[in-house]
mmCIF file of C-alpha atoms in Angstrom:
data_model
loop_
_atom_site.group_PDB
_atom_site.id
_atom_site.type_symbol
_atom_site.label_atom_id
_atom_site.label_comp_id
_atom_site.label_asym_id
_atom_site.label_seq_id
_atom_site.Cartn_x
_atom_site.Cartn_y
_atom_site.Cartn_z
ATOM 1 C CA UNK A 7 -28.864 24.601 13.589
ATOM 2 C CA UNK A 8 -28.354 20.908 14.332
ATOM 3 C CA UNK A 9 -26.050 19.657 17.056
ATOM 4 C CA UNK A 10 -23.879 16.691 16.099
ATOM 5 C CA UNK A 11 -24.329 13.579 18.224
ATOM 6 C CA UNK A 12 -22.291 10.393 17.811
ATOM 7 C CA UNK A 13 -25.098 8.368 19.316
ATOM 8 C CA UNK A 14 -27.620 9.655 16.769
ATOM 9 C CA UNK A 15 -25.269 9.705 13.771
ATOM 10 C CA UNK A 16 -24.350 6.034 14.139
ATOM 11 C CA UNK A 17 -27.553 4.788 15.752
ATOM 12 C CA UNK A 18 -28.522 2.734 12.692
ATOM 13 C CA UNK A 19 -25.477 0.553 13.315
ATOM 14 C CA UNK A 20 -27.146 -0.647 16.522
ATOM 15 C CA UNK A 21 -28.593 -4.083 16.021
ATOM 16 C CA UNK A 22 -25.526 -5.232 14.187
ATOM 17 C CA UNK A 23 -23.459 -3.781 17.050
ATOM 18 C CA UNK A 24 -24.522 -3.452 20.653
ATOM 19 C CA UNK A 25 -24.573 -0.030 22.298
ATOM 20 C CA UNK A 26 -21.422 -0.881 24.225
ATOM 21 C CA UNK A 27 -19.657 -2.104 21.087
ATOM 22 C CA UNK A 28 -20.570 1.075 19.214
ATOM 23 C CA UNK A 29 -19.258 3.124 22.128
ATOM 24 C CA UNK A 30 -16.050 1.084 22.069
ATOM 25 C CA UNK A 31 -15.441 1.829 18.378
ATOM 26 C CA UNK A 32 -15.530 5.550 19.189
ATOM 27 C CA UNK A 33 -12.336 5.051 21.203
ATOM 28 C CA UNK A 34 -10.410 3.031 18.621
ATOM 29 C CA UNK A 35 -7.616 4.419 16.434
ATOM 30 C CA UNK A 36 -6.983 3.031 12.943
ATOM 31 C CA UNK A 37 -3.905 3.675 10.795
ATOM 32 C CA UNK A 38 -4.460 3.903 7.036
ATOM 33 C CA UNK A 39 -1.440 4.300 4.739
ATOM 34 C CA UNK A 40 -2.502 5.623 1.333
ATOM 35 C CA UNK A 41 -5.753 7.452 0.543
ATOM 36 C CA UNK A 42 -6.327 6.535 -3.078
ATOM 37 C CA UNK A 43 -8.703 3.876 -4.406
ATOM 38 C CA UNK A 44 -8.948 1.623 -1.365
ATOM 39 C CA UNK A 45 -7.577 4.012 1.266
ATOM 40 C CA UNK A 46 -10.174 6.693 0.695
ATOM 41 C CA UNK A 47 -12.955 4.102 0.729
ATOM 42 C CA UNK A 48 -11.557 2.623 3.952
ATOM 43 C CA UNK A 49 -11.533 6.003 5.682
ATOM 44 C CA UNK A 50 -15.138 6.759 4.670
ATOM 45 C CA UNK A 51 -16.401 3.282 5.596
ATOM 46 C CA UNK A 52 -14.641 3.165 8.966
ATOM 47 C CA UNK A 53 -15.783 6.707 9.774
ATOM 48 C CA UNK A 54 -19.404 5.721 9.095
ATOM 49 C CA UNK A 55 -18.943 2.696 11.352
ATOM 50 C CA UNK A 56 -18.254 5.155 14.146
ATOM 51 C CA UNK A 57 -14.520 4.650 14.618
ATOM 52 C CA UNK A 58 -13.353 7.845 16.268
ATOM 53 C CA UNK A 59 -9.620 8.263 15.547
ATOM 54 C CA UNK A 60 -7.271 7.797 12.615
ATOM 55 C CA UNK A 61 -3.651 8.121 11.625
ATOM 56 C CA UNK A 62 -3.645 8.690 7.863
ATOM 57 C CA UNK A 63 -0.856 9.219 5.355
ATOM 58 C CA UNK A 64 -0.561 10.298 1.719
ATOM 59 C CA UNK A 65 1.627 12.718 -0.258
ATOM 60 C CA UNK A 66 -0.249 12.644 -3.589
ATOM 61 C CA UNK A 67 -2.800 14.927 -5.264
ATOM 62 C CA UNK A 68 -6.025 14.057 -7.060
ATOM 63 C CA UNK A 69 -5.828 13.814 -10.845
ATOM 64 C CA UNK A 70 -8.298 13.064 -13.623
ATOM 65 C CA UNK A 71 -7.193 9.424 -13.938
ATOM 66 C CA UNK A 72 -8.379 8.873 -10.342
ATOM 67 C CA UNK A 73 -12.041 9.528 -11.207
ATOM 68 C CA UNK A 74 -12.995 5.918 -11.983
ATOM 69 C CA UNK A 75 -12.412 4.662 -8.445
ATOM 70 C CA UNK A 76 -11.240 7.120 -5.775
ATOM 71 C CA UNK A 77 -13.649 8.426 -3.132
ATOM 72 C CA UNK A 78 -12.204 11.942 -3.037
ATOM 73 C CA UNK A 79 -11.778 12.456 -6.795
ATOM 74 C CA UNK A 80 -14.090 15.187 -8.108
ATOM 75 C CA UNK A 81 -13.727 18.075 -10.548
ATOM 76 C CA UNK A 82 -13.569 20.335 -7.505
ATOM 77 C CA UNK A 83 -10.639 18.401 -5.968
ATOM 78 C CA UNK A 84 -8.266 18.110 -8.934
ATOM 79 C CA UNK A 85 -4.723 19.142 -7.910
ATOM 80 C CA UNK A 86 -5.697 19.133 -4.228
ATOM 81 C CA UNK A 87 -3.845 16.938 -1.747
ATOM 82 C CA UNK A 88 -5.638 13.669 -1.152
ATOM 83 C CA UNK A 89 -4.934 13.813 2.570
ATOM 84 C CA UNK A 90 -6.583 17.239 2.894
ATOM 85 C CA UNK A 91 -9.661 16.280 0.869
ATOM 86 C CA UNK A 92 -10.170 12.974 2.675
ATOM 87 C CA UNK A 93 -9.687 14.593 6.086
ATOM 88 C CA UNK A 94 -12.416 17.100 5.230
ATOM 89 C CA UNK A 95 -14.754 14.303 4.117
ATOM 90 C CA UNK A 96 -14.100 12.259 7.266
ATOM 91 C CA UNK A 97 -14.714 15.283 9.494
ATOM 92 C CA UNK A 98 -17.875 16.052 7.531
ATOM 93 C CA UNK A 99 -19.116 12.597 8.569
ATOM 94 C CA UNK A 100 -17.885 12.877 12.154
ATOM 95 C CA UNK A 101 -16.661 16.321 13.296
ATOM 96 C CA UNK A 102 -15.541 14.722 16.573
ATOM 97 C CA UNK A 103 -13.095 12.427 14.795
ATOM 98 C CA UNK A 104 -9.467 12.765 15.907
ATOM 99 C CA UNK A 105 -7.233 12.639 12.838
ATOM 100 C CA UNK A 106 -3.446 12.729 12.734
ATOM 101 C CA UNK A 107 -2.154 13.543 9.242
ATOM 102 C CA UNK A 108 1.152 12.420 7.745
ATOM 103 C CA UNK A 109 1.463 14.629 4.702
ATOM 104 C CA UNK A 110 4.723 13.137 3.403
ATOM 105 C CA UNK A 111 3.279 9.652 3.298
ATOM 106 C CA UNK A 112 4.633 6.926 5.529
ATOM 107 C CA UNK A 113 8.422 6.490 5.545
ATOM 108 C CA UNK A 114 11.355 5.392 7.675
ATOM 109 C CA UNK A 115 11.453 8.629 9.642
ATOM 110 C CA UNK A 116 7.794 8.716 10.711
ATOM 111 C CA UNK A 117 6.818 5.047 10.871
ATOM 112 C CA UNK A 118 6.886 4.851 14.670
ATOM 113 C CA UNK A 119 4.766 7.987 15.003
ATOM 114 C CA UNK A 120 2.381 6.748 12.317
ATOM 115 C CA UNK A 121 1.691 3.598 14.338
ATOM 116 C CA UNK A 122 1.581 5.320 17.733
ATOM 117 C CA UNK A 123 -1.466 4.277 19.831
ATOM 118 C CA UNK A 124 -2.936 2.402 16.855
ATOM 119 C CA UNK A 125 -5.358 -0.495 17.430
ATOM 120 C CA UNK A 126 -5.207 -1.865 13.874
ATOM 121 C CA UNK A 127 -3.414 -1.102 10.607
ATOM 122 C CA UNK A 128 -5.403 -1.141 7.353
ATOM 123 C CA UNK A 129 -3.068 -1.379 4.377
ATOM 124 C CA UNK A 130 -3.978 0.896 1.466
ATOM 125 C CA UNK A 131 -0.643 1.556 -0.182
ATOM 126 C CA UNK A 132 -0.381 1.365 -3.949
ATOM 127 C CA UNK A 133 0.309 -2.177 -5.194
ATOM 128 C CA UNK A 134 3.768 -1.142 -6.379
ATOM 129 C CA UNK A 135 4.880 0.430 -3.058
ATOM 130 C CA UNK A 136 6.293 -2.877 -1.923
ATOM 131 C CA UNK A 137 9.407 -1.733 -0.071
ATOM 132 C CA UNK A 138 7.651 0.575 2.411
ATOM 133 C CA UNK A 139 4.725 -1.864 2.705
ATOM 134 C CA UNK A 140 7.128 -4.538 3.929
ATOM 135 C CA UNK A 141 8.519 -2.119 6.520
ATOM 136 C CA UNK A 142 5.040 -1.149 7.763
ATOM 137 C CA UNK A 143 3.978 -4.759 8.232
ATOM 138 C CA UNK A 144 7.263 -5.578 9.977
ATOM 139 C CA UNK A 145 6.810 -2.642 12.343
ATOM 140 C CA UNK A 146 3.209 -3.685 13.076
ATOM 141 C CA UNK A 147 4.447 -7.138 14.043
ATOM 142 C CA UNK A 148 7.154 -5.615 16.230
ATOM 143 C CA UNK A 149 4.583 -3.450 18.020
ATOM 144 C CA UNK A 150 1.925 -6.188 18.278
ATOM 145 C CA UNK A 151 -0.542 -4.393 15.984
ATOM 146 C CA UNK A 152 -3.004 -6.460 13.917
ATOM 147 C CA UNK A 153 -2.579 -5.684 10.208
ATOM 148 C CA UNK A 154 -4.986 -6.335 7.346
ATOM 149 C CA UNK A 155 -4.883 -5.799 3.606
ATOM 150 C CA UNK A 156 -7.681 -5.968 1.043
ATOM 151 C CA UNK A 157 -6.562 -5.829 -2.588
ATOM 152 C CA UNK A 158 -8.904 -4.612 -5.378
ATOM 153 C CA UNK A 159 -8.444 -7.257 -8.048
ATOM 154 C CA UNK A 160 -10.766 -6.779 -11.004
ATOM 155 C CA UNK A 161 -14.264 -6.542 -9.580
ATOM 156 C CA UNK A 162 -13.389 -8.339 -6.395
ATOM 157 C CA UNK A 163 -11.393 -8.158 -3.187
ATOM 158 C CA UNK A 164 -8.671 -10.443 -1.877
ATOM 159 C CA UNK A 165 -8.214 -10.224 1.887
ATOM 160 C CA UNK A 166 -5.383 -11.206 4.231
ATOM 161 C CA UNK A 167 -4.976 -10.750 7.979
ATOM 162 C CA UNK A 168 -1.580 -10.825 9.680
ATOM 163 C CA UNK A 169 -1.875 -11.604 13.363
ATOM 164 C CA UNK A 170 1.189 -10.237 15.204
ATOM 165 C CA UNK A 171 1.540 -13.644 16.888
ATOM 166 C CA UNK A 172 0.974 -15.658 13.716
ATOM 167 C CA UNK A 173 2.644 -16.047 10.341
ATOM 168 C CA UNK A 174 4.429 -12.864 9.316
ATOM 169 C CA UNK A 175 4.031 -10.860 6.110
ATOM 170 C CA UNK A 176 7.592 -11.783 5.096
ATOM 171 C CA UNK A 177 7.146 -15.481 5.854
ATOM 172 C CA UNK A 178 3.939 -15.617 3.850
ATOM 173 C CA UNK A 179 5.130 -13.795 0.713
ATOM 174 C CA UNK A 180 8.699 -15.198 0.693
ATOM 175 C CA UNK A 181 10.208 -12.245 -1.173
ATOM 176 C CA UNK A 182 13.590 -12.507 -2.854
ATOM 177 C CA UNK A 183 16.031 -10.181 -4.623
ATOM 178 C CA UNK A 184 14.327 -9.856 -8.021
ATOM 179 C CA UNK A 185 11.902 -6.896 -8.076
ATOM 180 C CA UNK A 186 9.573 -8.214 -10.803
ATOM 181 C CA UNK A 187 9.459 -11.638 -9.184
ATOM 182 C CA UNK A 188 8.511 -9.948 -5.901
ATOM 183 C CA UNK A 189 5.569 -8.181 -7.567
ATOM 184 C CA UNK A 190 4.394 -11.533 -8.925
ATOM 185 C CA UNK A 191 4.843 -13.137 -5.495
ATOM 186 C CA UNK A 192 2.820 -10.332 -3.981
ATOM 187 C CA UNK A 193 0.048 -10.792 -6.552
ATOM 188 C CA UNK A 194 -0.256 -14.573 -6.234
ATOM 189 C CA UNK A 195 0.084 -14.355 -2.455
ATOM 190 C CA UNK A 196 -2.779 -11.888 -2.275
ATOM 191 C CA UNK A 197 -4.865 -13.969 -4.641
ATOM 192 C CA UNK A 198 -3.869 -17.649 -4.654
ATOM 193 C CA UNK A 199 -7.049 -18.475 -6.600
ATOM 194 C CA UNK A 200 -6.377 -15.809 -9.286
ATOM 195 C CA UNK A 201 -10.124 -15.644 -9.936
ATOM 196 C CA UNK A 202 -9.870 -12.201 -11.527
ATOM 197 C CA UNK A 203 -7.640 -13.442 -14.370
ATOM 198 C CA UNK A 204 -10.638 -15.186 -15.952
ATOM 199 C CA UNK A 205 -12.105 -11.889 -17.167
ATOM 200 C CA UNK A 206 -9.038 -9.678 -17.682
ATOM 201 C CA UNK A 207 -9.520 -8.843 -21.359
ATOM 202 C CA UNK A 208 -6.131 -7.214 -21.972
ATOM 203 C CA UNK A 209 -2.859 -8.307 -20.377
ATOM 204 C CA UNK A 210 -1.309 -5.174 -21.880
ATOM 205 C CA UNK A 211 -2.907 -3.011 -19.193
ATOM 206 C CA UNK A 212 -0.652 -4.610 -16.570
ATOM 207 C CA UNK A 213 2.946 -3.387 -16.635
ATOM 208 C CA UNK A 214 5.132 -4.003 -13.583
ATOM 209 C CA UNK A 215 8.035 -2.003 -15.039
ATOM 210 C CA UNK A 216 5.868 1.135 -15.249
ATOM 211 C CA UNK A 217 3.944 0.504 -12.024
ATOM 212 C CA UNK A 218 0.700 0.275 -13.949
ATOM 213 C CA UNK A 219 -2.426 -1.847 -13.596
ATOM 214 C CA UNK A 220 -6.205 -1.556 -14.068
ATOM 215 C CA UNK A 221 -8.593 -1.044 -11.154
ATOM 216 C CA UNK A 222 -12.336 -0.491 -10.703
ATOM 217 C CA UNK A 223 -14.520 1.223 -8.134
ATOM 218 C CA UNK A 224 -16.304 -2.120 -7.715
ATOM 219 C CA UNK A 225 -13.130 -3.725 -6.413
ATOM 220 C CA UNK A 226 -12.222 -0.736 -4.244
ATOM 221 C CA UNK A 227 -15.654 -0.532 -2.609
ATOM 222 C CA UNK A 228 -15.726 -4.289 -2.018
ATOM 223 C CA UNK A 229 -12.331 -3.959 -0.325
ATOM 224 C CA UNK A 230 -13.755 -1.325 2.008
ATOM 225 C CA UNK A 231 -16.634 -3.607 2.956
ATOM 226 C CA UNK A 232 -14.490 -6.701 3.474
ATOM 227 C CA UNK A 233 -11.774 -4.829 5.372
ATOM 228 C CA UNK A 234 -14.328 -2.876 7.418
ATOM 229 C CA UNK A 235 -16.158 -6.013 8.519
ATOM 230 C CA UNK A 236 -12.963 -7.760 9.558
ATOM 231 C CA UNK A 237 -11.501 -4.655 11.184
ATOM 232 C CA UNK A 238 -14.459 -4.289 13.541
ATOM 233 C CA UNK A 239 -14.385 -8.007 14.344
ATOM 234 C CA UNK A 240 -10.755 -7.644 15.389
ATOM 235 C CA UNK A 241 -11.334 -4.367 17.247
ATOM 236 C CA UNK A 242 -14.324 -5.770 19.139
ATOM 237 C CA UNK A 243 -12.797 -9.229 19.615
ATOM 238 C CA UNK A 244 -15.961 -10.603 18.108
ATOM 239 C CA UNK A 245 -15.887 -13.737 15.987
ATOM 240 C CA UNK A 246 -13.041 -15.416 14.145
ATOM 241 C CA UNK A 247 -10.846 -13.739 11.576
ATOM 242 C CA UNK A 248 -8.621 -16.351 9.959
ATOM 243 C CA UNK A 249 -5.019 -15.179 9.720
ATOM 244 C CA UNK A 250 -2.430 -15.944 7.046
ATOM 245 C CA UNK A 251 -1.753 -18.453 5.632
ATOM 246 C CA UNK A 252 -5.554 -18.371 5.281
ATOM 247 C CA UNK A 253 -7.038 -15.834 2.920
ATOM 248 C CA UNK A 254 -10.376 -14.834 1.449
ATOM 249 C CA UNK A 255 -11.353 -13.740 -2.061
ATOM 250 C CA UNK A 256 -14.774 -12.498 -3.116
ATOM 251 C CA UNK A 257 -15.554 -11.580 -6.729
ATOM 252 C CA UNK A 258 -18.758 -9.772 -7.697
ATOM 253 C CA UNK A 259 -18.264 -10.319 -11.431
ATOM 254 C CA UNK A 260 -18.017 -14.088 -11.038
ATOM 255 C CA UNK A 261 -20.522 -14.213 -8.147
ATOM 256 C CA UNK A 262 -18.041 -16.345 -6.269
ATOM 257 C CA UNK A 263 -16.169 -16.349 -2.997
ATOM 258 C CA UNK A 264 -13.353 -18.600 -1.910
ATOM 259 C CA UNK A 265 -11.383 -19.214 1.257
ATOM 260 C CA UNK A 266 -7.772 -20.077 0.529
ATOM 261 C CA UNK A 267 -5.196 -21.884 2.625
ATOM 262 C CA UNK A 268 -1.531 -21.994 1.697
ATOM 263 C CA UNK A 269 0.646 -23.518 4.429
ATOM 264 C CA UNK A 270 4.128 -21.971 4.200
ATOM 265 C CA UNK A 271 2.699 -19.204 2.012
ATOM 266 C CA UNK A 272 4.473 -18.776 -1.318
ATOM 267 C CA UNK A 273 6.806 -21.636 -0.419
ATOM 268 C CA UNK A 274 3.821 -23.952 -0.817
ATOM 269 C CA UNK A 275 4.181 -26.215 -3.863
ATOM 270 C CA UNK A 276 0.815 -25.064 -5.244
ATOM 271 C CA UNK A 277 1.886 -21.442 -4.895
ATOM 272 C CA UNK A 278 5.124 -22.153 -6.739
ATOM 273 C CA UNK A 279 3.098 -23.544 -9.631
ATOM 274 C CA UNK A 280 0.788 -20.504 -9.576
ATOM 275 C CA UNK A 281 3.847 -18.236 -9.528
ATOM 276 C CA UNK A 282 5.332 -19.953 -12.580
ATOM 277 C CA UNK A 283 2.057 -19.713 -14.494
ATOM 278 C CA UNK A 284 1.702 -16.023 -13.660
ATOM 279 C CA UNK A 285 5.328 -15.312 -14.586
ATOM 280 C CA UNK A 286 4.993 -17.029 -17.971
ATOM 281 C CA UNK A 287 1.824 -15.077 -18.732
ATOM 282 C CA UNK A 288 3.486 -11.780 -17.837
ATOM 283 C CA UNK A 289 6.626 -12.696 -19.812
ATOM 284 C CA UNK A 290 4.544 -13.467 -22.923
ATOM 285 C CA UNK A 291 3.026 -9.999 -22.688
#
């Protein structure tokens, strides 16, 4: 019978991390809200990087339509709670991992507990969960917690980092009263370059009124890689991670990557033009 050892399990990380850095990651706690396409991939990736503690939240179960992209979706897990399945997978990677579960998802009543003793927040909420997402990012800023989001757009990932001392989530996205407009602002704010639109073959698969949009495992796994790399840079205080209004978009289908910069966020004149173009395209649909 083998005996689990953190040092052995994550020893192949050494070289990219020093021994002291790897030991430091063992003592970090990451909050992940949502354990679907990107959230499940984040938990697996960060566990394999040797991060030793997590606060995770989700209230959903696995269903057949999750199979194309979600790390915990198998025939054996249909109708099981995502949070239970993903906890088991994370503990199967690192049985020493300390995991706090929030089975009702993240909400007003548990937000403070969800972010308790957290070193970084990794956003994994569904695209359409905008109201609670805004509250989580606001609370992170209030508590001085770095917050990152990586959105799976097509076969790529759009990344943003919100430094608690820099531009806020609300300042960057400039949300208003209209719900559909806010979804469009969120989309163009995440992806100012809109690279993924070039190969979207059917606009009809995107429906804001029904909370529906296409997603691929390619995008979700790229998100986990991009978010994982930047999370450890922030946790180890190693290298520069450009905060909003800077952003980063990498697309495997187009074999392209782009760094974006939008001073004043969605109030930027270029962003207003992008918003209008996106709104007209959605309205035509």
